[in-house]
mmCIF file of C-alpha atoms and ligand atoms in Angstrom:
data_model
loop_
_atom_site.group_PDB
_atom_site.id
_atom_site.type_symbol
_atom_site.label_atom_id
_atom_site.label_comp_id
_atom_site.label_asym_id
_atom_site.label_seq_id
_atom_site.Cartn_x
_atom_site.Cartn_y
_atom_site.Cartn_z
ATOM 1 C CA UNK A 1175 4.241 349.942 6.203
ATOM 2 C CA UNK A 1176 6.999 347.554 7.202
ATOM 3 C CA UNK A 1177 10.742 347.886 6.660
ATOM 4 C CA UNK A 1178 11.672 344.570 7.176
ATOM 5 C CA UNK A 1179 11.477 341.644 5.968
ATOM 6 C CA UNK A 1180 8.477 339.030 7.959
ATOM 7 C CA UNK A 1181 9.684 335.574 7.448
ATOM 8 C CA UNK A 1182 6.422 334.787 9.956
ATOM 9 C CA UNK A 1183 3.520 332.773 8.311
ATOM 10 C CA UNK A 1184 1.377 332.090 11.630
ATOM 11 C CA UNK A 1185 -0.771 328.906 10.852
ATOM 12 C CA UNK A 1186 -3.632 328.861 13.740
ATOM 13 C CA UNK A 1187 -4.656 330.515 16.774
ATOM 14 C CA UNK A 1188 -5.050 328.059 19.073
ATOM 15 C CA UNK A 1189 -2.543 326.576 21.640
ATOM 16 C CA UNK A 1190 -2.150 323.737 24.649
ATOM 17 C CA UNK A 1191 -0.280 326.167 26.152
ATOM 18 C CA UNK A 1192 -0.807 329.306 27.729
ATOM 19 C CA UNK A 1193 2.661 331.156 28.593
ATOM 20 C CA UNK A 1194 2.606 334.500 30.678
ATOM 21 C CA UNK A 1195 4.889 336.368 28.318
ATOM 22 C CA UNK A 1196 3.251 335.048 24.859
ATOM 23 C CA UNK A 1197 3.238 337.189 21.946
ATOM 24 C CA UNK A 1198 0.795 335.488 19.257
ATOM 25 C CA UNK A 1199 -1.479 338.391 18.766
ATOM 26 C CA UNK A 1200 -4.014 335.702 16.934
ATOM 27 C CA UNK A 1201 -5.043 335.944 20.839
ATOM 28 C CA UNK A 1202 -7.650 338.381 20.101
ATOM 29 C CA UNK A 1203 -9.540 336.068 17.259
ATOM 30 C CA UNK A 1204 -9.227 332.769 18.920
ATOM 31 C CA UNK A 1205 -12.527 331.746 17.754
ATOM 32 C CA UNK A 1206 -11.587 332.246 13.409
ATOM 33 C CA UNK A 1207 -9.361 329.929 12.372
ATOM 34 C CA UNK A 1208 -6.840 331.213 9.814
ATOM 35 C CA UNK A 1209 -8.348 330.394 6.325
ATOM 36 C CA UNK A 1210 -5.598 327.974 4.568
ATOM 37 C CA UNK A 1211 -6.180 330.475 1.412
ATOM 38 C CA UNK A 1212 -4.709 333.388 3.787
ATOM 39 C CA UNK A 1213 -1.767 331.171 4.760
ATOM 40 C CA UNK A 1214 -0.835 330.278 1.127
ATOM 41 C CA UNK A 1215 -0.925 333.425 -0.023
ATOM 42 C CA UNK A 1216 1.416 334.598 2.875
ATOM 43 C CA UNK A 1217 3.502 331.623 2.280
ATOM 44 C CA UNK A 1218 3.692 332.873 -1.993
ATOM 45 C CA UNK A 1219 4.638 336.324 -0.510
ATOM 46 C CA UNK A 1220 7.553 335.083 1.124
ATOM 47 C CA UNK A 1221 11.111 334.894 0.240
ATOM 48 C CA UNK A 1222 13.448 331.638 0.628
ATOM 49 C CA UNK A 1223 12.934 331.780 4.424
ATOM 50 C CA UNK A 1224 10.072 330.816 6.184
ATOM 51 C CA UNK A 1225 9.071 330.285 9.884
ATOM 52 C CA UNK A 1226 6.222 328.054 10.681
ATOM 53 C CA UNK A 1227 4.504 329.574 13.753
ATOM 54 C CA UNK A 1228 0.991 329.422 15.655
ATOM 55 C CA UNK A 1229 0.169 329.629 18.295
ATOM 56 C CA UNK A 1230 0.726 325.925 18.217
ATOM 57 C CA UNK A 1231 1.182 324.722 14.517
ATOM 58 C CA UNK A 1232 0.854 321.068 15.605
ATOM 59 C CA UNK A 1233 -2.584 322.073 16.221
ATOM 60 C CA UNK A 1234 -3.381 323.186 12.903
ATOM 61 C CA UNK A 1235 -5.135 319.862 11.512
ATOM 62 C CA UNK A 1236 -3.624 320.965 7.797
ATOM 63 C CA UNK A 1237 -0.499 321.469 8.982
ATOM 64 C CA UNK A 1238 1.213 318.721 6.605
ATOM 65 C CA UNK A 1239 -1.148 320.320 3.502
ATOM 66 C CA UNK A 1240 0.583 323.477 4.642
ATOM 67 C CA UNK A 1241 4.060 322.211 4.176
ATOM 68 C CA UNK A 1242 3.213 320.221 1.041
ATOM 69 C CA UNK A 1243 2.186 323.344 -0.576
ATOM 70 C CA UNK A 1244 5.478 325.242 0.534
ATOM 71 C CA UNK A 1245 7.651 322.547 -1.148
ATOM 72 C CA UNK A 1246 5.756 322.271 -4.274
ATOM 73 C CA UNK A 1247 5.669 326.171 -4.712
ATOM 74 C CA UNK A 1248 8.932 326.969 -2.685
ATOM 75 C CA UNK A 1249 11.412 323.879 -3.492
ATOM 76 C CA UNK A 1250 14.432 324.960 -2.085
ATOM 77 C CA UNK A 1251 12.976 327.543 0.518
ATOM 78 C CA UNK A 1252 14.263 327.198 4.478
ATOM 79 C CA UNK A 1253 11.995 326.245 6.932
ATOM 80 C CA UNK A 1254 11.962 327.017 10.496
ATOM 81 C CA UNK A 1255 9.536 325.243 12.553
ATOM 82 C CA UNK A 1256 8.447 326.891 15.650
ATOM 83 C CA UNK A 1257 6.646 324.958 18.436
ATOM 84 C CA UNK A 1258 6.450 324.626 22.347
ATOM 85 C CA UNK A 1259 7.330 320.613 21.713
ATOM 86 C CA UNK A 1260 4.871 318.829 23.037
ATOM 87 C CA UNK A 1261 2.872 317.445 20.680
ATOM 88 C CA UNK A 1262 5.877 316.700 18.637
ATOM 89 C CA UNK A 1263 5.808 312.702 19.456
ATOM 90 C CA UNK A 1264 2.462 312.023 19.374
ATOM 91 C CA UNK A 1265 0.651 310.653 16.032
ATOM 92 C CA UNK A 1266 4.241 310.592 14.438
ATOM 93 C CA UNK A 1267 4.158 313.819 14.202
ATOM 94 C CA UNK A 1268 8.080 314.283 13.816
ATOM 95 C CA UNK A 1269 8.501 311.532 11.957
ATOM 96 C CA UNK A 1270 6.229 312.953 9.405
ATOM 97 C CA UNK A 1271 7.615 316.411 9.302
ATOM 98 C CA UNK A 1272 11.136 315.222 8.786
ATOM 99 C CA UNK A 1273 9.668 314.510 4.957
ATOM 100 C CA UNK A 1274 9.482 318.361 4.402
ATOM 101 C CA UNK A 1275 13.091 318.458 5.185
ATOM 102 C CA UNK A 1276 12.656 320.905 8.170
ATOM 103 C CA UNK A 1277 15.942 323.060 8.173
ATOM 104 C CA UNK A 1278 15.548 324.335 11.710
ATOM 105 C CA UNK A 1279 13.573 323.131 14.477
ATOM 106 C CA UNK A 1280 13.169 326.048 17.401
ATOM 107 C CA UNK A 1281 11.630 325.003 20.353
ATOM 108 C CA UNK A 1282 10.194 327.044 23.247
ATOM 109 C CA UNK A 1283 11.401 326.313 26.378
ATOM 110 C CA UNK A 1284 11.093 327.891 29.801
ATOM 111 C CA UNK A 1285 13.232 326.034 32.504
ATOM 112 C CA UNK A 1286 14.296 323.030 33.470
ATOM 113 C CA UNK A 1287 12.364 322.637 36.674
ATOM 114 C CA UNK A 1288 8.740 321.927 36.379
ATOM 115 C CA UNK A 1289 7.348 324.244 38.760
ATOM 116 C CA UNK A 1290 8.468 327.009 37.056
ATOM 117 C CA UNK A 1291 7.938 325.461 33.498
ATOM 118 C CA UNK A 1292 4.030 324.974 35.125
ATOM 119 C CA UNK A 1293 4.108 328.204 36.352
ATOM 120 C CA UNK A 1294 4.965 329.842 32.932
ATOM 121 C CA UNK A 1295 3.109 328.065 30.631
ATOM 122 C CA UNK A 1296 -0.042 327.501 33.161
ATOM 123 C CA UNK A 1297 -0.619 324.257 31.747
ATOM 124 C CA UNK A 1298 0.837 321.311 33.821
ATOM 125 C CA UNK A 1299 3.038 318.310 32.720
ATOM 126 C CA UNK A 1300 4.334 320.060 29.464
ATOM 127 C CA UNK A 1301 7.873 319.782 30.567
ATOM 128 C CA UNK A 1302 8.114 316.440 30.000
ATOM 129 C CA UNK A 1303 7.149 316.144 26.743
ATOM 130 C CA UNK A 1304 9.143 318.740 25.779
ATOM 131 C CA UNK A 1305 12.266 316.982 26.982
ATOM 132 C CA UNK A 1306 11.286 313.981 25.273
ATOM 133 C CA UNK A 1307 10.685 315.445 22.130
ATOM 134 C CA UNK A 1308 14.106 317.531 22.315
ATOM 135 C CA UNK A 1309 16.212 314.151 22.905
ATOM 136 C CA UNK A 1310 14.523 312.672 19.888
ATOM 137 C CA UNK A 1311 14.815 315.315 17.652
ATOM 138 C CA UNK A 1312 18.869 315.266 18.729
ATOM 139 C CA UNK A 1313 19.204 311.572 18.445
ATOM 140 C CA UNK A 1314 18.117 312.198 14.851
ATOM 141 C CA UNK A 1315 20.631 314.583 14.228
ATOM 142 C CA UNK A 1316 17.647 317.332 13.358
ATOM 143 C CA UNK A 1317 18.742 320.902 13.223
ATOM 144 C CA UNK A 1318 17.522 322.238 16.505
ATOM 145 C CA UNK A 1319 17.519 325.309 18.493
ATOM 146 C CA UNK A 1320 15.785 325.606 22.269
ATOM 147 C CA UNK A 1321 14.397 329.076 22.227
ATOM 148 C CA UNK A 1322 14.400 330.117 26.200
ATOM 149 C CA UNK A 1323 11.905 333.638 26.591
ATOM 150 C CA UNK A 1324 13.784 335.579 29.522
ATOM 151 C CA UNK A 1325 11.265 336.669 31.999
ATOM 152 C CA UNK A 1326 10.803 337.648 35.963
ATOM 153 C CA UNK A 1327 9.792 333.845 36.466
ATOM 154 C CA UNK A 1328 12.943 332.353 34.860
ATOM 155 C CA UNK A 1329 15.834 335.090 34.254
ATOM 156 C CA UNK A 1330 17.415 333.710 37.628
ATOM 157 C CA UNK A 1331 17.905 330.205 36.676
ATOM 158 C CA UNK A 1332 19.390 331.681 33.013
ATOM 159 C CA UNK A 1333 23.121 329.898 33.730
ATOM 160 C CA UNK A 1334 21.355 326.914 35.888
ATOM 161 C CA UNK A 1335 19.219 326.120 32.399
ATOM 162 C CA UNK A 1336 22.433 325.922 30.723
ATOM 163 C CA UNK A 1337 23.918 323.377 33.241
ATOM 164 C CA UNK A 1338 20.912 320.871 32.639
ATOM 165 C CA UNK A 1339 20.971 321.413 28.962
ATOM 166 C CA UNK A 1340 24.868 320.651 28.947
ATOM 167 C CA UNK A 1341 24.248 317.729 31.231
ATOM 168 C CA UNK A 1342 20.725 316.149 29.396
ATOM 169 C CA UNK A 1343 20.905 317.412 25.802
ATOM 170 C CA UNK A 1344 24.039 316.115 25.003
ATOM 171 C CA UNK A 1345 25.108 317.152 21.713
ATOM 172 C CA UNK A 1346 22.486 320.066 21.353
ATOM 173 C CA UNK A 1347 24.361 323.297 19.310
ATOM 174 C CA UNK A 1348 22.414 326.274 19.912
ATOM 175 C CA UNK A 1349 20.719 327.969 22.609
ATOM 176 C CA UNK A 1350 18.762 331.345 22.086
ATOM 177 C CA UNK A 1351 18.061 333.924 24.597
ATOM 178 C CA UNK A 1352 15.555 336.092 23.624
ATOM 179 C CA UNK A 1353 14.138 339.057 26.388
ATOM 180 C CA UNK A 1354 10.776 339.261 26.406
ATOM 181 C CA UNK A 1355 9.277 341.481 23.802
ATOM 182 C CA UNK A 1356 6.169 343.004 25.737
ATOM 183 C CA UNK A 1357 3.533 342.503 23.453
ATOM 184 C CA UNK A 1358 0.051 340.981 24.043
ATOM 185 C CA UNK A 1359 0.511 339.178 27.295
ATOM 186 C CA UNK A 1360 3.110 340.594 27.848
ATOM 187 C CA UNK A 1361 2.067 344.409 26.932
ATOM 188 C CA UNK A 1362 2.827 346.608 29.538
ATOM 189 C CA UNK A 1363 3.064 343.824 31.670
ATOM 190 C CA UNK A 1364 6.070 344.589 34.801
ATOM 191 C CA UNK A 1365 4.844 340.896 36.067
ATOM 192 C CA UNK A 1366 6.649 339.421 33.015
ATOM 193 C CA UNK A 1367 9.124 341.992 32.037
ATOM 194 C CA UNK A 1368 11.772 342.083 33.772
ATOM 195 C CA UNK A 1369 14.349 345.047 34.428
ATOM 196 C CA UNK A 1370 16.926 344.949 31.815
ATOM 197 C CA UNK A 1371 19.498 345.767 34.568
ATOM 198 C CA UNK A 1372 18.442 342.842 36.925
ATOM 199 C CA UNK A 1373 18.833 340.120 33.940
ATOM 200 C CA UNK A 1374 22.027 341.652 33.264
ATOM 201 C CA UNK A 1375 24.318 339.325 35.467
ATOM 202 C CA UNK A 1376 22.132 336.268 34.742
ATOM 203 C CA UNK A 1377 22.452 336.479 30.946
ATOM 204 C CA UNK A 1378 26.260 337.039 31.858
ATOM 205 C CA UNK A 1379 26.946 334.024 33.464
ATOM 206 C CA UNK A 1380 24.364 332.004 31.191
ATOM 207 C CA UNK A 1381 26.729 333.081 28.173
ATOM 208 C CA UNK A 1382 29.636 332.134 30.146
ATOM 209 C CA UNK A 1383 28.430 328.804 30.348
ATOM 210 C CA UNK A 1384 27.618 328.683 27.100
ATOM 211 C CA UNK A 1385 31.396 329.438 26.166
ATOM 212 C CA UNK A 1386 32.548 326.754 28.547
ATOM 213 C CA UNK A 1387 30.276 324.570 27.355
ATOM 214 C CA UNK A 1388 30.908 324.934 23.546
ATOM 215 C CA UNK A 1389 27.065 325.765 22.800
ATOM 216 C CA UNK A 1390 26.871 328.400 20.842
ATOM 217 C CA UNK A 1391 24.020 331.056 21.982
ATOM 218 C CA UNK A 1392 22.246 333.999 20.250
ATOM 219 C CA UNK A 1393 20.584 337.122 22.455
ATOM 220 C CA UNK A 1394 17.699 338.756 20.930
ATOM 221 C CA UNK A 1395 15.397 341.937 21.938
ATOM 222 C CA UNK A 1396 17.844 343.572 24.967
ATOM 223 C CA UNK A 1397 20.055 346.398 24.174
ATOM 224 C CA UNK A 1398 23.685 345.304 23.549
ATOM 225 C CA UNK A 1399 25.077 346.833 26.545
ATOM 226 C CA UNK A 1400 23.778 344.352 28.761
ATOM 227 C CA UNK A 1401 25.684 341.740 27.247
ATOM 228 C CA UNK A 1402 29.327 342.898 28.162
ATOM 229 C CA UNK A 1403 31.656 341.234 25.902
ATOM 230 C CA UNK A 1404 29.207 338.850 24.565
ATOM 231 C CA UNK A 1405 27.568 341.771 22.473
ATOM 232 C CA UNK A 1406 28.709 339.947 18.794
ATOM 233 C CA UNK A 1407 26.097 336.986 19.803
ATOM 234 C CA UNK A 1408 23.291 339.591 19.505
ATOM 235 C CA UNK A 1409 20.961 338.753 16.693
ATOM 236 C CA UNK A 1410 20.941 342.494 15.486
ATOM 237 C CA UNK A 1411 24.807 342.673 15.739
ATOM 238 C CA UNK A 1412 24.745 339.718 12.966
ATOM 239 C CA UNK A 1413 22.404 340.958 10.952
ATOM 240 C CA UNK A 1414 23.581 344.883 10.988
ATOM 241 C CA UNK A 1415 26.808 343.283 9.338
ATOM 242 C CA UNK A 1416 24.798 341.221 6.646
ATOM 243 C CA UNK A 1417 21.643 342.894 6.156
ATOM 244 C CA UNK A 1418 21.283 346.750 7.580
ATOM 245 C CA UNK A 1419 17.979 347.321 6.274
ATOM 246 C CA UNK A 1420 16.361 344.726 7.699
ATOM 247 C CA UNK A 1421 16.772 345.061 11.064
ATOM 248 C CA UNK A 1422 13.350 345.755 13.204
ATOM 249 C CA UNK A 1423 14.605 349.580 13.877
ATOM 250 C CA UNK A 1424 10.485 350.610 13.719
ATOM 251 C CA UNK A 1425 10.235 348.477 17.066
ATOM 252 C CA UNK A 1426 13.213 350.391 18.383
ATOM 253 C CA UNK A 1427 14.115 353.539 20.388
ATOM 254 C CA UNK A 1428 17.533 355.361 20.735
ATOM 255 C CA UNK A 1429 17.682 356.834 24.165
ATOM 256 C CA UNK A 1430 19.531 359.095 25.914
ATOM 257 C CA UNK A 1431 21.957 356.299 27.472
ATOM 258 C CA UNK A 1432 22.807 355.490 23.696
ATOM 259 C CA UNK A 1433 24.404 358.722 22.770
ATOM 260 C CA UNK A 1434 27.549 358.208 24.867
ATOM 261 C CA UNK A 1435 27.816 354.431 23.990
ATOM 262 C CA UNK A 1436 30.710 352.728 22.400
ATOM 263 C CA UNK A 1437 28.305 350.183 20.629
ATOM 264 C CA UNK A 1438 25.675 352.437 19.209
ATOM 265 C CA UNK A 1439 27.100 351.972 16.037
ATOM 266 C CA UNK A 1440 25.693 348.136 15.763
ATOM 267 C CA UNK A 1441 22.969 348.189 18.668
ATOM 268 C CA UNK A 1442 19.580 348.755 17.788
ATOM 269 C CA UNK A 1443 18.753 350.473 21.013
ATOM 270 C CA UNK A 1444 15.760 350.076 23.450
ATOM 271 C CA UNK A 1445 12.463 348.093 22.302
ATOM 272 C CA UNK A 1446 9.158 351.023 22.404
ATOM 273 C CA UNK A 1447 7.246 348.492 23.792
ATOM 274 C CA UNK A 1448 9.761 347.984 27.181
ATOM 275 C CA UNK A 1449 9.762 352.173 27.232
ATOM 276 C CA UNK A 1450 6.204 351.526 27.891
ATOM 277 C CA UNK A 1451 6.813 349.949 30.773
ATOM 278 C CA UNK A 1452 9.912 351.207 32.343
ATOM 279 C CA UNK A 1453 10.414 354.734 30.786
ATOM 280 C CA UNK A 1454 13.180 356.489 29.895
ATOM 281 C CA UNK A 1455 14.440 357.976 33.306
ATOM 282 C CA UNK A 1456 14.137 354.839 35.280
ATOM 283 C CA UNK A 1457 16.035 352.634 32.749
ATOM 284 C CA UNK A 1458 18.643 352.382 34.729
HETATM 285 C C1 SAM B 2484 4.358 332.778 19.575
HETATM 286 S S1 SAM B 2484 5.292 331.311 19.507
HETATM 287 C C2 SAM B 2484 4.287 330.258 18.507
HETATM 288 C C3 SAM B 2484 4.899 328.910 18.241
HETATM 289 C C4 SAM B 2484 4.861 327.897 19.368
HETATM 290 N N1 SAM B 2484 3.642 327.822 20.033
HETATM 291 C C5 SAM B 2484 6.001 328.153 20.345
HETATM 292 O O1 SAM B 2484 5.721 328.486 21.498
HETATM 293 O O2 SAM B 2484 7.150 328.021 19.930
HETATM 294 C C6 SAM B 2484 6.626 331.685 18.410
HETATM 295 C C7 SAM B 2484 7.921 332.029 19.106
HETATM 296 O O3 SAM B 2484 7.775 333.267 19.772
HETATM 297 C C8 SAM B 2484 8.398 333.178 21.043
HETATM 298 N N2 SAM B 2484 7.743 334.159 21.904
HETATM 299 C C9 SAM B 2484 6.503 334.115 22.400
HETATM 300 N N3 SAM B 2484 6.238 335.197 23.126
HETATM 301 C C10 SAM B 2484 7.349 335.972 23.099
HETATM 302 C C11 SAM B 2484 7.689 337.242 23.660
HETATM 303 N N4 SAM B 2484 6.836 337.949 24.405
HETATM 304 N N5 SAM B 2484 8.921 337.740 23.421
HETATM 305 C C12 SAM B 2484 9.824 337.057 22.655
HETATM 306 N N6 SAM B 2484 9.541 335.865 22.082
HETATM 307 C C13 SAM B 2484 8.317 335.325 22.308
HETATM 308 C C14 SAM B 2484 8.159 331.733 21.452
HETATM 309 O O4 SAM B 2484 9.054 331.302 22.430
HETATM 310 C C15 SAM B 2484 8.384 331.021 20.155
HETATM 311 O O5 SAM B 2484 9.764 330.744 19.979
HETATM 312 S S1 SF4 B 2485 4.352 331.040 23.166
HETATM 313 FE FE1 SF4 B 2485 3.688 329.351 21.891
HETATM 314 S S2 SF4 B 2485 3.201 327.749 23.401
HETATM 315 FE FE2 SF4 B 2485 3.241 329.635 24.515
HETATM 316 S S3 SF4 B 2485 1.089 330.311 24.551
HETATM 317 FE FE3 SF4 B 2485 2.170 331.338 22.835
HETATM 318 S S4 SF4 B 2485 1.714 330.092 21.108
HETATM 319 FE FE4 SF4 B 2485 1.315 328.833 22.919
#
């Protein structure tokens, strides 16, 4: 049983993407659609926070249905919207979700240059689109977020992504680093994982940036040590302070590192599922 609390309500299982590290685990029923009686009930289950995921939930042809039914059953109820971008301009497709009054818009995004963007999400000329759809979501003054998933293709270029965002994405807020979790493509996967320990200096200098830049960044899903003095932007140092209990601890493993560590107190340790891959004695 979970501990937490699953703001998730994945819509479909289908994608026009195909990223190395991703971890939608409707993967393994690609050919069911997700009945739209399941996703209302999930959506009824829910609190006043909900995140709109997929795969991609543009794809989901009752997508607006979908968010009609959260705002006549959940007025007042936050919703994130989660989505690799690209689709976002086409058929007015922003436009039209601006109605639901979307409070946060998260968008994946890999890297800045398209070789490595094509090389992560195997599906070429994404990156533009993406772009496109960022600036117009900005020059609305939309709540947005880029989501970048750290991973051996892209940790290197962490502080250079930050550059091109500061440069092109002019008034953008918030940037959020999140490690890859090493589920479903990503399970036990050392091609897409990185090494804690060789992101370390990358996420360093990509937080730096952020500082200098006045963009304020989150870290997700790697231990707090590895952020140096930028530990306080980790999304489980926030929400130990607010919300103890509802921190993923079940995904979580306090190693032998930990026991000597002046943050223990408000890190959640190592993820099980990076264990898997580099155990215990080779962490470091
Ligand atoms: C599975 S995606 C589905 C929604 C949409 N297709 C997208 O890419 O944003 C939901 C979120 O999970 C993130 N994500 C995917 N795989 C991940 C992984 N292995 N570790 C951490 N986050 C991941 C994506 O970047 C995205 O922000
Ligand atoms: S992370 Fe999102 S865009 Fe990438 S394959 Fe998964 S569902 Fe598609």
């Amino acid at each position: 049983m979970k501990k937490y609390i699953d703001y998730l309500v994945p819509i479909n299982n289908v994608c026009n993407q195909a990223c190395n590290f991703c971890s939608a685990e409707y993967r393994m029923i690609w050919n069911k659609p997700i009945p739209l009686k399941s996703i209302f009930k999930q959506i009824l289950e829910k609190d006043n926070y909900i995140q709109i995921s997929g795969w991609e939930p543009l794809l989901n042809r009752d997508l607006f249905k979908i968010l009609y039914f959260i705002r006549k059953n959940k007025k007042n109820c936050f919703i994130e919207f989660q989505t690799n971008g690209v689709l976002l301009l086409e058929n007015n497709n922003l436009k039209k979700l601006e109605k639901f009054n979307i409070w946060l818009y998260n968008i994946n995004y890999p890297c800045h240059i398209e070789k490595i963007n094509d090389e992560i999400v195997w599906i070429k000329c994404t990156l533009k689109k993406r772009e496109e759809a960022i600036k117009e979501i900005i020059k609305r003054w939309l709540n947005l977020r880029i989501n970048i998933i750290v991973n051996t293709i892209n940790y290197v270029y962490l502080w250079e992504i930050v550059e091109y965002i500061n440069k092109n994405f002019k008034q953008l807020e918030r940037i959020q680093f999140s490690f890859t979790k090493a589920m479903w493509a990503a399970n036990k996967n050392d091609e897409v994982v990185p090494k804690y320990k060789d992101t370390k200096k990358y996420f360093i200098e990509a937080l730096n940036k952020c500082k200098t830049y006045n963009i304020k960044a989150d870290v997700d899903h790697i231990p707090m040590c590895y952020l140096w003095d930028f530990y306080k932007q980790h999304v489980d140092y926030k929400k130990k302070l607010l919300w103890e209990k509802w921190i993923y601890l079940e995904e979580k493993k306090y190693v032998e590192k930990c026991k000597n560590c002046d943050m223990r107190k408000y890190c959640s340790w190592y993820r099980k599922d990076y264990l898997e891959i580099y155990p215990e004695k080779i962490y470091e």
